[in-house]
Amino acid sequence: MSDQHHDIELSGCSPTPLAHYLKALGILRLVAEQADKNAQGWWVNDHFWLRSKYDREQLLNFFIEQYHPTPLVAPWNGGSGFFSNDNTLAISAISDGQAIRFSRYRNTIVICRKLLHDLKLESKPKEDKPELLQECRNRFPDQELDWLDAAYLITSDGPKYPPLLGTGANDGRLEFTNNFMQHLQNIFSFEDGIVLDETGECLKESLFSNLSNVRSSGTIGQYDPGSLGGANNGTGFEGHSAVNAWDYVLMMEGAITFAAASVKKLESPDGSALAYPFCVRQSGVGYSSSDSVDEETTRSEIWLPIWNSPASFSAISTLMSEGRVMTGKRKPRNGIDFARAIASLGIDRGIIEFQRYAFQQRNGLAFFAVPLGRFIVQGKPGVEELLTTLDQWLYRFRRTATGKNASGRSARVLRLIETAILKLCQRGTSAEVQSLLIALGEAEATVAISKSLKEGEKGNGIRPVPLLSTDWLKKAYDGSIEFRLAAALASISHTKVGPFRRHLEPLDHATWNAAFLKWADEDNDPSLVWGCGNLIRNLSAVLQRRIVDVMKSGKEGNRSDLLAPLSGRLNASLGDISQFIAGTVDDQRIESLLKGLILVDWPNLSADDRTALQGSHTPVPNAAYSLLKLCHLSSLSKNTSIRLDPRISRLAIAGKFSEATKSASRRLRDSGFPPALDEVYLTGEVARRTTAALVFPISQQASERLFNHVIRRDKLGVTLHE
């Protein structure tokens, strides 16, 4: 960079609409290639800044007096000006003119016409189009190949068209190159190259947002949907389509910055495929008008980088042409993967934000470049580690949920998952991790009740969600009672009765503790007791089922199996249980979190994690709970336990609460622990919630508190502590 340089704010160039982003690249490219190779550009507060040897007036003079337009031609398109039925006014004017600044353009037009003559093409090519495209690459001068690379590529599967320029510089009925020439005709005299009257004011507006009333008829196409006119688009009932000619010209000049590449896709059996900078398949989530239908009608989405440090056009061109973005060890497939790459900083350094666009079909056959939001490049530690273990499962679930025979529920759940992932990558807070956990739990439940999803078309069905690492707990924990209670329930397990998860889904017993679970061959497992009822009814059903199963296992095996049917890797605190019984918690949220938390790899929960998830042990729950819970513990001391009596829980669940507490008092007294009361009268919701609360596992310390709450120490027949 020379000692003399000027920094100019181009307030007419912003990340949205797409036309203005491309315009910024066009300005930097033209100045760097035609005037100052040391020119640099960058973004500040949504405006583009240019550093070059030009000041503001000199920059205007460059475009007015020195700028040589890039010869953008598309002889493979109908409407391009090369065929008899096309609008040929602009292309003829360029050909017949004498202006030096259009000499490259005239030469390129001559090459195209000779090429069409040699191939005997007098109308828009169809079957001959691949040959024509190849001949263009063979005959065009090297300096024009960048335009061809931006417009199309020849692959082993035939021509491929980058989405930024539609289908080879064409979108529906709008042909880009002919429009480019027409807008040049609105700016310049092709005879002598002099700028026409008033177009200088248009240039000031395009670069610096100076107000100007000068507009050209026509459309800017997909790049600025707001300028297309239509109903309510203007001060009257109907708006008219008009465009600043300089906006269109500079936008097209900027589009050349993007160059596609034909690459071998190692992730798939395809021979070759189109790789486009920062471009992925559309994900129909993450914006206010999102709809899964968008994925079917959208060409793709593109994430445009925004950088805040001065960079040369050479550096930006390299960045655009390579478009290095990685999700783990692979390239992103869709918008969700791209957001993950940003969260894990799997992108080139120097980029501070990405502006997300999708090319969505919105006006007949035409496409609009719809802005879908801004994403800050800010690493979210641990996010990618959470998601990596789900990659294969998510890939299979997405493929199935978007298939022809997919149910509406599976498609809805997929949107929940992808929305949660997108928000997690943006924010990385516990709320987003929870949302994703809940969505995964919903997906698991969806697959569990669908034979077609479990089996698949060719035996490649969807397995249960793989066990999630305990890091999910730490990142999802928000300090709420609901989370702690749901986590305690989800952690319940028993060597013979199995994990809590089996009460919600038909799991293969042999894979209970395996890294990759399998579905049971039959769905008639009597342990599947979780239904559509409320949380209280379902917990009571689980309580009764686990006691039945543990009693059965004791008859068939070791009597030690009778112990701990309700023990878990994480214990609920007495204070949280008191809140549950009082009904001051959100039952629906507990259930939603539970369905996600059962997916966690609970056997690997560390002691530190258990401590971090502990609530308060005050207040102690009501006396009725204390009586009943003491009869459902594995032990009261090292060598002292109370034999499980299934009749107690059956009475409580049946609503005979007084008889249940009387039976519990008798069981305690017979075991050498005389209670201070014989029975407790509870009715209604409190009685039902007290019964359901028996399912929550508690610690040895908590059981001692319950003991002190209802047992008469002066009448003890045994010693509690050794």
XYZ file of C-alpha atoms in Angstrom:
722
model
C 0.000 0.000 0.000
C 1.434 3.392 -0.954
C 1.824 6.116 1.628
C -1.078 8.053 0.091
C -4.384 6.292 0.479
C -7.966 7.215 1.280
C -10.601 5.399 3.299
C -14.072 5.932 1.848
C -17.368 4.813 3.383
C -19.624 3.375 0.678
C -22.950 3.794 2.451
C -24.753 2.512 -0.637
C -23.231 -0.933 -0.076
C -24.678 -3.078 2.718
C -25.049 -6.815 3.448
C -28.754 -6.633 2.532
C -30.208 -6.824 -0.011
C -27.967 -9.226 -1.881
C -27.603 -6.750 -4.744
C -25.849 -4.288 -2.455
C -23.490 -6.918 -1.050
C -22.470 -7.968 -4.553
C -22.135 -4.307 -5.512
C -19.504 -3.859 -2.799
C -17.500 -6.780 -4.167
C -17.861 -5.398 -7.682
C -16.456 -2.011 -6.673
C -13.469 -3.560 -4.885
C -12.815 -5.911 -7.788
C -12.929 -3.245 -10.487
C -10.757 -0.769 -8.589
C -8.209 -3.490 -7.764
C -8.062 -4.906 -11.298
C -8.274 -1.699 -13.316
C -6.737 1.036 -11.177
C -5.113 0.158 -7.823
C -3.938 -3.395 -7.171
C -3.406 -2.490 -3.494
C -7.044 -1.544 -2.931
C -8.675 -3.055 0.150
C -12.192 -3.373 1.456
C -13.961 -4.236 4.707
C -17.265 -3.846 6.568
C -18.077 -1.463 9.436
C -21.585 -1.106 10.889
C -23.219 -2.643 7.818
C -21.446 -0.326 5.373
C -18.594 -1.227 3.052
C -15.354 0.726 3.269
C -12.845 1.098 0.438
C -9.183 1.937 0.911
C -7.374 2.960 -2.273
C -5.426 5.767 -3.892
C -8.743 7.396 -4.792
C -10.621 9.893 -2.704
C -14.385 10.263 -3.058
C -14.346 12.409 -6.207
C -11.564 10.403 -7.820
C -13.531 7.199 -7.265
C -16.536 8.705 -9.048
C -14.274 9.832 -11.898
C -12.802 6.330 -12.186
C -16.190 4.803 -12.963
C -17.244 7.682 -15.203
C -14.031 7.960 -17.245
C -11.900 4.805 -16.867
C -14.110 1.823 -16.027
C -14.074 -0.936 -18.676
C -17.129 -3.209 -18.264
C -16.533 -6.945 -18.076
C -17.995 -8.618 -21.184
C -20.840 -10.625 -19.673
C -22.421 -12.784 -22.371
C -24.508 -15.958 -22.350
C -24.966 -17.258 -25.911
C -26.419 -20.452 -24.438
C -29.518 -18.556 -23.186
C -32.627 -17.603 -25.044
C -33.099 -13.847 -24.658
C -29.346 -13.234 -24.493
C -29.401 -11.068 -27.614
C -27.728 -13.593 -29.913
C -30.887 -14.994 -31.518
C -33.435 -13.513 -33.889
C -36.319 -13.447 -31.427
C -34.271 -11.744 -28.704
C -34.094 -8.073 -27.794
C -30.914 -7.185 -29.706
C -30.860 -3.405 -29.265
C -28.158 -3.303 -26.601
C -25.892 -6.014 -28.018
C -26.133 -4.456 -31.489
C -25.292 -1.027 -30.093
C -22.163 -2.424 -28.407
C -21.111 -4.232 -31.584
C -21.603 -1.166 -33.748
C -19.992 1.280 -31.325
C -16.432 2.577 -31.330
C -15.820 3.302 -27.632
C -12.470 1.969 -26.407
C -13.908 0.966 -23.026
C -16.128 -1.605 -24.810
C -13.409 -3.137 -27.019
C -13.227 -6.324 -24.905
C -16.998 -6.586 -25.054
C -17.043 -6.267 -28.845
C -14.329 -8.896 -29.197
C -16.212 -11.351 -26.982
C -19.452 -10.830 -28.915
C -17.605 -11.599 -32.151
C -16.268 -14.840 -30.642
C -19.772 -15.857 -29.545
C -21.336 -15.173 -32.933
C -18.650 -17.141 -34.748
C -19.064 -19.988 -32.279
C -22.832 -20.121 -32.867
C -22.254 -20.001 -36.620
C -19.771 -22.868 -36.470
C -22.206 -24.972 -34.427
C -25.081 -23.998 -36.762
C -27.158 -22.689 -33.862
C -29.824 -20.172 -34.875
C -32.043 -20.480 -31.817
C -31.719 -21.271 -28.142
C -29.756 -24.552 -27.899
C -31.256 -27.588 -26.223
C -29.509 -30.902 -26.892
C -26.504 -28.934 -28.209
C -26.186 -26.823 -25.071
C -23.436 -28.921 -23.354
C -21.316 -28.742 -26.495
C -21.839 -24.984 -26.734
C -20.870 -24.493 -23.097
C -17.704 -26.511 -23.622
C -16.797 -24.553 -26.749
C -17.213 -21.292 -24.873
C -14.607 -22.453 -22.401
C -12.338 -23.547 -25.243
C -12.538 -20.313 -27.245
C -12.982 -17.510 -24.723
C -9.835 -15.535 -23.745
C -8.365 -16.455 -20.376
C -9.413 -13.164 -18.802
C -13.085 -13.982 -19.520
C -13.034 -17.428 -17.929
C -13.827 -16.032 -14.477
C -17.250 -15.073 -15.824
C -17.827 -18.571 -17.184
C -16.761 -20.120 -13.861
C -19.313 -17.936 -12.102
C -22.063 -18.813 -14.588
C -21.650 -22.585 -15.019
C -19.338 -25.557 -14.740
C -18.893 -28.689 -16.803
C -18.897 -31.855 -14.679
C -18.971 -35.554 -15.469
C -22.743 -35.377 -14.911
C -23.195 -32.517 -17.340
C -23.464 -28.747 -16.849
C -24.039 -27.417 -13.339
C -25.279 -23.926 -12.548
C -24.272 -21.995 -9.413
C -27.344 -20.595 -7.639
C -26.049 -17.037 -7.456
C -26.570 -16.623 -11.207
C -29.711 -18.722 -11.540
C -29.471 -21.280 -14.328
C -26.478 -19.980 -16.238
C -27.185 -16.217 -15.898
C -30.908 -16.696 -16.286
C -33.851 -16.813 -13.887
C -37.259 -17.591 -15.299
C -37.853 -15.017 -18.048
C -35.102 -12.694 -16.849
C -31.840 -13.024 -18.772
C -29.062 -11.382 -16.759
C -26.459 -10.587 -19.440
C -28.844 -8.871 -21.852
C -30.157 -6.812 -18.950
C -26.556 -5.985 -18.051
C -25.957 -4.657 -21.559
C -29.220 -2.693 -21.495
C -28.249 -1.019 -18.223
C -24.831 -0.186 -19.659
C -26.713 1.430 -22.538
C -28.602 3.548 -19.972
C -25.277 4.732 -18.546
C -22.892 5.093 -21.477
C -22.815 6.100 -25.093
C -21.491 3.029 -26.909
C -20.230 5.263 -29.688
C -17.718 7.266 -27.635
C -17.976 5.765 -24.123
C -19.075 9.016 -22.491
C -21.448 8.835 -19.534
C -24.960 10.027 -20.355
C -26.587 12.966 -18.613
C -27.854 12.396 -15.029
C -26.224 8.950 -14.683
C -23.530 10.585 -12.584
C -26.211 11.266 -9.965
C -27.202 7.590 -10.157
C -23.584 6.654 -9.454
C -23.493 8.856 -6.357
C -26.658 7.211 -5.102
C -25.294 3.730 -5.797
C -22.017 4.404 -3.992
C -22.940 6.884 -1.283
C -26.757 6.738 -0.948
C -27.190 10.281 -2.276
C -30.832 10.837 -3.171
C -31.604 10.575 -6.872
C -34.835 10.311 -8.832
C -33.185 8.825 -11.892
C -34.257 5.235 -12.500
C -34.122 2.809 -15.398
C -37.051 0.624 -16.362
C -36.546 -3.078 -15.845
C -35.832 -5.296 -12.903
C -32.868 -6.262 -10.790
C -34.322 -9.753 -10.422
C -33.728 -12.055 -7.493
C -31.072 -9.831 -5.956
C -33.371 -7.110 -4.577
C -36.967 -8.353 -4.197
C -38.041 -5.035 -2.659
C -37.510 -3.188 -5.950
C -39.655 -5.489 -8.071
C -42.847 -3.494 -7.677
C -46.277 -5.017 -7.291
C -49.240 -4.472 -5.002
C -48.583 -2.138 -2.036
C -44.972 -1.704 -3.121
C -44.883 2.071 -3.394
C -46.944 5.134 -2.524
C -49.904 3.980 -4.604
C -51.843 0.762 -4.854
C -49.378 -0.638 -7.349
C -45.610 -0.120 -7.405
C -43.573 -0.148 -10.592
C -40.323 -2.018 -11.082
C -37.382 0.356 -11.486
C -33.704 0.079 -10.806
C -30.602 2.222 -10.530
C -28.605 1.132 -13.596
C -25.314 1.434 -11.708
C -26.646 -0.921 -8.995
C -27.333 -3.600 -11.580
C -24.011 -3.165 -13.395
C -21.856 -3.169 -10.258
C -23.858 -6.065 -8.789
C -23.148 -8.244 -11.818
C -19.489 -7.239 -11.711
C -19.415 -8.418 -8.099
C -21.046 -11.755 -8.856
C -17.932 -12.719 -10.818
C -16.063 -12.831 -7.488
C -17.699 -16.159 -6.791
C -16.247 -19.094 -8.679
C -17.646 -22.586 -8.483
C -15.599 -25.767 -8.635
C -16.239 -29.324 -9.728
C -15.099 -31.615 -6.950
C -15.102 -35.285 -6.085
C -17.499 -35.874 -3.215
C -15.920 -38.451 -0.957
C -18.969 -38.446 1.324
C -21.225 -39.804 -1.404
C -21.109 -42.194 -4.367
C -21.624 -39.340 -6.855
C -18.921 -38.985 -9.469
C -18.676 -35.228 -9.164
C -20.770 -32.391 -7.898
C -20.915 -28.640 -7.860
C -19.128 -26.992 -4.962
C -20.028 -23.336 -4.508
C -18.497 -20.924 -1.985
C -20.384 -20.894 1.313
C -23.359 -22.516 -0.388
C -25.365 -25.434 1.070
C -28.760 -27.063 0.756
C -31.656 -25.092 2.184
C -32.769 -25.731 5.767
C -36.294 -24.446 6.194
C -35.851 -23.230 9.779
C -34.459 -20.236 11.614
C -36.476 -17.396 10.060
C -39.943 -15.990 10.653
C -41.520 -17.246 7.424
C -39.848 -20.653 7.577
C -41.643 -23.641 6.148
C -40.507 -27.131 5.239
C -41.931 -26.533 1.740
C -39.094 -24.072 1.191
C -36.645 -26.969 1.108
C -38.452 -28.489 -1.858
C -38.674 -25.315 -3.942
C -35.462 -23.522 -2.944
C -32.329 -23.828 -5.043
C -30.027 -23.548 -2.050
C -28.885 -21.113 0.565
C -25.691 -19.090 0.689
C -23.877 -17.655 3.714
C -22.030 -14.476 2.747
C -19.025 -13.520 4.885
C -18.627 -10.122 6.524
C -15.125 -9.122 7.650
C -14.004 -6.054 9.618
C -10.306 -5.859 8.710
C -9.026 -4.358 5.432
C -8.467 -7.111 2.876
C -7.271 -7.027 -0.717
C -9.435 -8.286 -3.537
C -6.959 -11.110 -4.052
C -7.495 -12.270 -0.474
C -11.279 -11.940 -0.749
C -11.304 -13.723 -4.090
C -9.328 -16.595 -2.580
C -11.695 -16.717 0.379
C -14.730 -16.804 -1.900
C -13.323 -19.354 -4.316
C -12.286 -21.763 -1.559
C -15.165 -21.174 0.830
C -13.540 -23.278 3.549
C -16.172 -24.320 6.030
C -15.954 -27.532 8.040
C -18.279 -29.310 10.427
C -15.986 -31.633 12.300
C -14.061 -33.401 9.539
C -16.592 -32.895 6.756
C -18.088 -30.100 4.733
C -21.519 -28.864 5.796
C -24.479 -30.321 3.917
C -27.133 -27.749 4.803
C -27.820 -24.565 6.706
C -27.844 -26.360 10.051
C -24.374 -27.760 9.421
C -23.165 -24.305 8.414
C -24.396 -22.842 11.703
C -22.541 -25.638 13.509
C -19.356 -24.757 11.630
C -19.681 -21.152 12.777
C -20.256 -22.214 16.383
C -17.145 -24.404 16.320
C -15.091 -21.778 14.411
C -14.642 -24.231 11.566
C -14.312 -21.330 9.115
C -11.578 -19.048 7.833
C -10.413 -16.510 10.389
C -11.080 -12.829 9.867
C -14.825 -13.252 9.302
C -16.949 -11.678 12.030
C -20.435 -12.436 10.685
C -22.340 -14.260 7.987
C -25.433 -12.974 6.228
C -27.650 -15.934 5.382
C -29.657 -15.943 2.135
C -31.885 -18.491 0.443
C -32.876 -18.539 -3.221
C -36.558 -19.231 -2.750
C -39.254 -19.571 -5.391
C -41.628 -16.740 -4.639
C -42.987 -15.292 -7.887
C -44.115 -17.927 -10.373
C -40.963 -19.592 -11.640
C -38.733 -16.737 -10.467
C -36.530 -16.918 -7.393
C -35.830 -14.288 -4.759
C -32.675 -13.973 -2.668
C -34.411 -13.886 0.706
C -32.299 -12.739 3.699
C -32.702 -15.251 6.527
C -30.736 -13.581 9.284
C -27.300 -12.604 10.509
C -25.009 -14.980 12.340
C -22.138 -13.728 14.471
C -18.946 -15.766 14.245
C -18.449 -16.563 17.882
C -17.218 -19.897 19.139
C -19.583 -21.798 21.399
C -17.290 -24.171 23.339
C -18.576 -27.710 23.554
C -21.484 -27.307 21.125
C -19.885 -29.318 18.338
C -18.867 -32.052 20.803
C -22.503 -32.387 21.869
C -23.735 -32.672 18.307
C -21.047 -34.898 16.802
C -22.333 -38.066 18.486
C -25.738 -37.412 16.910
C -24.481 -36.932 13.343
C -25.300 -40.355 11.958
C -28.618 -40.601 13.782
C -29.665 -37.122 12.670
C -28.665 -37.835 9.085
C -30.841 -40.964 8.997
C -33.737 -39.295 10.774
C -33.655 -36.337 8.392
C -33.528 -38.575 5.337
C -36.518 -40.543 6.577
C -38.516 -37.551 7.840
C -38.205 -35.826 4.453
C -39.042 -38.934 2.431
C -42.155 -39.414 0.325
C -43.944 -41.525 2.924
C -42.899 -39.473 5.958
C -45.587 -38.654 8.495
C -46.521 -35.114 9.358
C -45.369 -35.683 12.924
C -41.859 -36.750 11.916
C -41.509 -33.690 9.656
C -42.670 -31.436 12.478
C -40.212 -32.993 14.924
C -37.381 -32.584 12.425
C -38.129 -28.867 12.277
C -38.058 -28.716 16.076
C -34.646 -30.398 16.133
C -33.119 -28.234 13.432
C -34.545 -25.041 14.898
C -33.073 -25.978 18.275
C -29.664 -26.737 16.734
C -29.649 -23.433 14.876
C -30.465 -21.482 18.043
C -27.938 -23.498 20.035
C -25.203 -22.581 17.553
C -26.212 -18.928 17.740
C -26.549 -18.554 21.508
C -25.190 -21.655 23.199
C -27.195 -21.190 26.423
C -28.778 -23.846 28.622
C -32.220 -22.937 27.238
C -31.165 -23.967 23.720
C -29.593 -27.220 24.950
C -32.830 -27.983 26.782
C -34.875 -27.240 23.674
C -32.744 -29.646 21.675
C -33.023 -32.316 24.376
C -36.804 -31.952 24.384
C -36.897 -32.144 20.582
C -34.758 -35.294 20.597
C -37.078 -36.841 23.158
C -40.033 -36.037 20.925
C -38.220 -37.594 17.972
C -37.526 -40.744 19.960
C -41.186 -41.007 20.909
C -42.193 -40.475 17.272
C -39.968 -43.292 16.044
C -40.985 -45.598 18.909
C -44.638 -45.671 17.853
C -43.981 -45.965 14.115
C -43.203 -49.382 12.665
C -42.248 -47.860 9.319
C -39.727 -45.516 10.933
C -38.198 -48.279 13.053
C -37.879 -50.775 10.236
C -37.313 -48.517 7.229
C -37.910 -49.450 3.596
C -34.933 -51.802 3.284
C -34.206 -52.640 6.884
C -32.368 -49.351 7.384
C -34.763 -47.944 9.934
C -34.036 -45.428 12.653
C -32.515 -46.765 15.842
C -33.106 -45.233 19.268
C -31.185 -42.037 19.898
C -27.635 -43.017 20.975
C -26.728 -42.399 24.604
C -25.835 -38.766 25.136
C -22.784 -37.840 27.187
C -23.273 -36.362 30.647
C -21.976 -33.059 29.227
C -25.534 -32.558 28.022
C -26.633 -32.386 31.657
C -24.098 -29.736 32.598
C -24.885 -27.575 29.584
C -28.665 -27.987 29.837
C -29.001 -27.399 33.586
C -30.697 -24.063 34.279
C -31.002 -24.368 38.057
C -34.740 -25.083 37.916
C -36.635 -27.522 40.122
C -38.288 -29.024 37.042
C -34.920 -29.914 35.536
C -33.653 -31.522 38.745
C -36.807 -33.581 39.208
C -36.854 -34.729 35.579
C -33.166 -35.643 35.763
C -33.681 -37.673 38.941
C -36.481 -39.655 37.302
C -34.477 -40.213 34.116
C -31.532 -41.581 36.097
C -33.546 -44.424 37.693
C -32.244 -47.883 36.820
C -32.111 -51.445 38.132
C -30.116 -54.470 37.015
C -33.242 -56.560 36.418
C -36.027 -54.000 36.008
C -34.008 -51.790 33.679
C -33.782 -48.023 33.135
C -36.652 -45.582 33.362
C -36.424 -45.186 29.583
C -37.987 -48.610 28.999
C -41.315 -47.404 30.413
C -41.623 -44.935 27.535
C -40.158 -46.903 24.604
C -39.905 -50.566 23.529
C -36.170 -51.156 24.045
C -34.321 -54.423 23.553
C -33.398 -55.634 27.061
C -30.009 -56.847 25.890
C -28.974 -53.306 24.907
C -30.094 -51.401 28.013
C -26.557 -50.371 28.876
C -25.071 -50.519 25.383
C -23.741 -47.481 23.534
C -26.123 -48.219 20.643
C -29.585 -49.271 21.697
C -31.961 -51.389 19.653
C -35.697 -51.583 19.496
C -37.451 -54.617 20.925
C -38.869 -57.050 18.381
C -42.297 -56.784 19.968
C -44.144 -53.703 21.197
C -46.241 -55.542 23.794
C -43.787 -55.186 26.680
C -45.943 -54.766 29.843
C -43.364 -52.275 31.135
C -44.502 -49.738 28.514
C -46.866 -47.950 30.888
C -46.229 -44.313 29.987
C -49.267 -43.091 28.132
C -51.030 -39.942 27.050
C -52.264 -39.145 30.575
C -50.844 -36.471 32.822
C -47.532 -36.730 34.661
C -49.085 -37.817 37.960
C -50.994 -40.720 36.419
C -47.937 -41.861 34.464
C -45.633 -41.736 37.490
C -48.113 -43.801 39.482
C -48.183 -46.360 36.666
C -44.382 -46.506 36.646
C -44.339 -46.944 40.441
C -46.699 -49.908 40.288
C -44.916 -51.485 37.293
C -41.430 -51.280 38.789
C -42.611 -52.823 42.044
C -44.304 -55.667 40.138
C -41.174 -56.250 38.049
C -38.808 -56.154 40.997
C -40.980 -58.583 42.980
C -40.984 -60.921 39.986
C -37.198 -60.729 39.683
C -36.860 -61.531 43.398
C -38.877 -64.704 43.007
C -36.827 -65.865 40.045
C -33.410 -64.853 41.311
C -31.512 -63.433 44.245
C -33.606 -61.720 46.916
C -31.211 -58.773 46.764
C -32.956 -57.939 43.481
C -35.918 -56.809 45.558
C -33.941 -53.802 46.693
C -33.740 -50.412 45.036
C -36.393 -50.576 42.271
C -36.535 -46.780 42.526
C -32.860 -45.991 42.984
C -31.144 -43.667 40.557
C -27.781 -42.236 39.699
C -29.136 -38.813 40.663
C -31.234 -38.214 43.776
C -34.011 -35.688 44.147
C -33.847 -33.330 47.120
C -36.593 -33.276 49.715
C -37.188 -29.585 49.087
C -37.841 -30.217 45.396
C -40.127 -33.139 46.231
C -42.070 -30.886 48.626
C -42.617 -28.403 45.814
C -43.777 -31.233 43.555
C -46.307 -32.449 46.116
C -47.535 -28.895 46.655
C -48.150 -28.578 42.917
C -46.002 -25.453 42.496
C -43.957 -26.954 39.647
C -44.660 -27.180 35.907
C -45.666 -30.799 35.325
C -45.692 -30.470 31.559
C -42.134 -29.153 31.526
C -40.980 -31.969 33.795
C -42.435 -34.506 31.383
C -40.925 -32.786 28.322
C -37.500 -32.652 29.943
C -37.832 -36.233 31.147
C -38.327 -37.535 27.607
C -35.081 -35.861 26.611
C -33.083 -36.671 29.734
C -33.754 -40.416 29.509
C -31.388 -40.323 26.509
C -28.408 -39.452 28.732
C -25.717 -42.008 29.531
C -26.577 -42.089 33.242
C -24.205 -44.901 34.330
C -21.289 -42.568 33.560
C -22.548 -39.695 35.714
C -19.728 -38.510 37.980
C -19.973 -37.604 41.655
C -19.226 -33.969 40.851
C -22.111 -33.866 38.396
C -24.447 -35.305 41.008
C -23.402 -32.638 43.495
C -23.935 -29.846 40.967
C -27.522 -30.976 40.371
C -28.616 -31.079 44.028
C -31.428 -28.928 45.373
C -32.351 -27.964 48.911
C -33.406 -30.559 51.500
C -35.892 -28.203 53.118
C -38.714 -28.233 53.705
C -39.299 -31.907 54.440
C -42.406 -33.286 52.633
C -45.587 -34.146 54.522
C -45.721 -36.995 57.059
C -47.719 -39.203 54.692
C -44.905 -39.088 52.123
C -42.347 -39.897 54.842
C -44.285 -42.963 55.966
C -44.757 -44.300 52.438
C -41.266 -43.502 51.168
C -39.531 -45.244 54.078
C -41.279 -48.419 52.923
C -39.879 -48.055 49.405
C -36.179 -47.593 50.142
C -33.377 -50.067 49.524
C -32.139 -49.666 53.092
C -32.162 -47.462 56.167
C -28.672 -48.424 57.263
C -25.883 -50.700 56.153
C -27.525 -53.873 57.423
C -31.094 -52.730 57.903
C -33.831 -52.653 55.289
C -37.582 -52.780 55.137
C -39.079 -55.535 53.075
C -41.006 -54.215 50.091
C -44.778 -54.604 50.349
C -46.523 -53.990 46.995
C -49.896 -53.665 48.731
C -48.943 -50.244 50.135
C -48.458 -48.586 46.762
C -51.510 -50.348 45.304
C -53.729 -48.883 48.017
C -52.288 -45.395 47.536
C -52.729 -45.526 43.764
C -56.287 -46.796 44.189
C -57.107 -43.711 46.262
C -57.289 -45.579 49.551
C -54.689 -43.317 51.081
C -55.644 -43.805 54.706
C -55.331 -47.576 54.365
C -52.004 -47.149 52.530
C -50.467 -45.071 55.312
C -51.881 -47.459 57.938
C -50.218 -50.395 56.141
C -46.966 -48.415 55.900
C -47.046 -47.675 59.655
C -47.607 -51.342 60.378
C -44.731 -52.369 58.068
C -42.368 -49.916 59.789
C -43.424 -51.039 63.239
C -42.949 -54.712 62.333
C -39.461 -53.855 61.032
C -38.459 -52.297 64.359
C -39.128 -48.658 63.438
C -42.302 -47.563 65.276
C -43.777 -44.414 63.677
C -45.135 -41.492 65.651
C -48.475 -41.798 63.842
C -50.583 -44.695 62.638
C -52.235 -43.215 59.589
C -52.615 -40.002 57.610
C -55.732 -38.733 55.931
C -55.117 -37.137 52.551
C -57.468 -36.768 49.628
C -57.622 -35.277 46.179
C -54.669 -33.871 44.286
C -52.321 -33.784 47.270
C -52.839 -37.523 47.852
C -52.245 -38.313 44.173
C -49.120 -36.157 43.995
C -47.777 -37.657 47.226
C -48.159 -41.133 45.733
C -46.495 -40.131 42.461
C -43.627 -38.530 44.405
C -42.609 -41.967 45.698
C -40.949 -42.603 42.329
C -38.271 -39.954 42.857
C -35.029 -41.524 44.145
C -33.592 -39.962 47.302
C -30.244 -40.152 49.054
C -29.309 -41.881 52.316
C -29.119 -38.468 53.976
C -32.638 -37.652 52.812
C -33.983 -40.970 54.096
C -32.520 -40.169 57.521
C -34.393 -36.867 57.514
C -37.630 -38.711 56.757
C -36.812 -41.168 59.504
C -36.365 -38.356 62.019
C -39.602 -36.833 60.795
C -41.945 -39.728 61.628
C -40.122 -42.390 63.688
C -40.236 -42.445 67.504
C -36.624 -42.822 68.553
C -37.597 -43.654 72.162
C -39.334 -46.830 70.903
C -36.677 -48.015 68.456
C -36.025 -51.722 68.575
C -32.872 -51.484 66.442
C -30.037 -49.033 66.036
C -30.229 -46.976 62.851
C -26.534 -46.078 62.769
C -23.789 -48.566 63.485
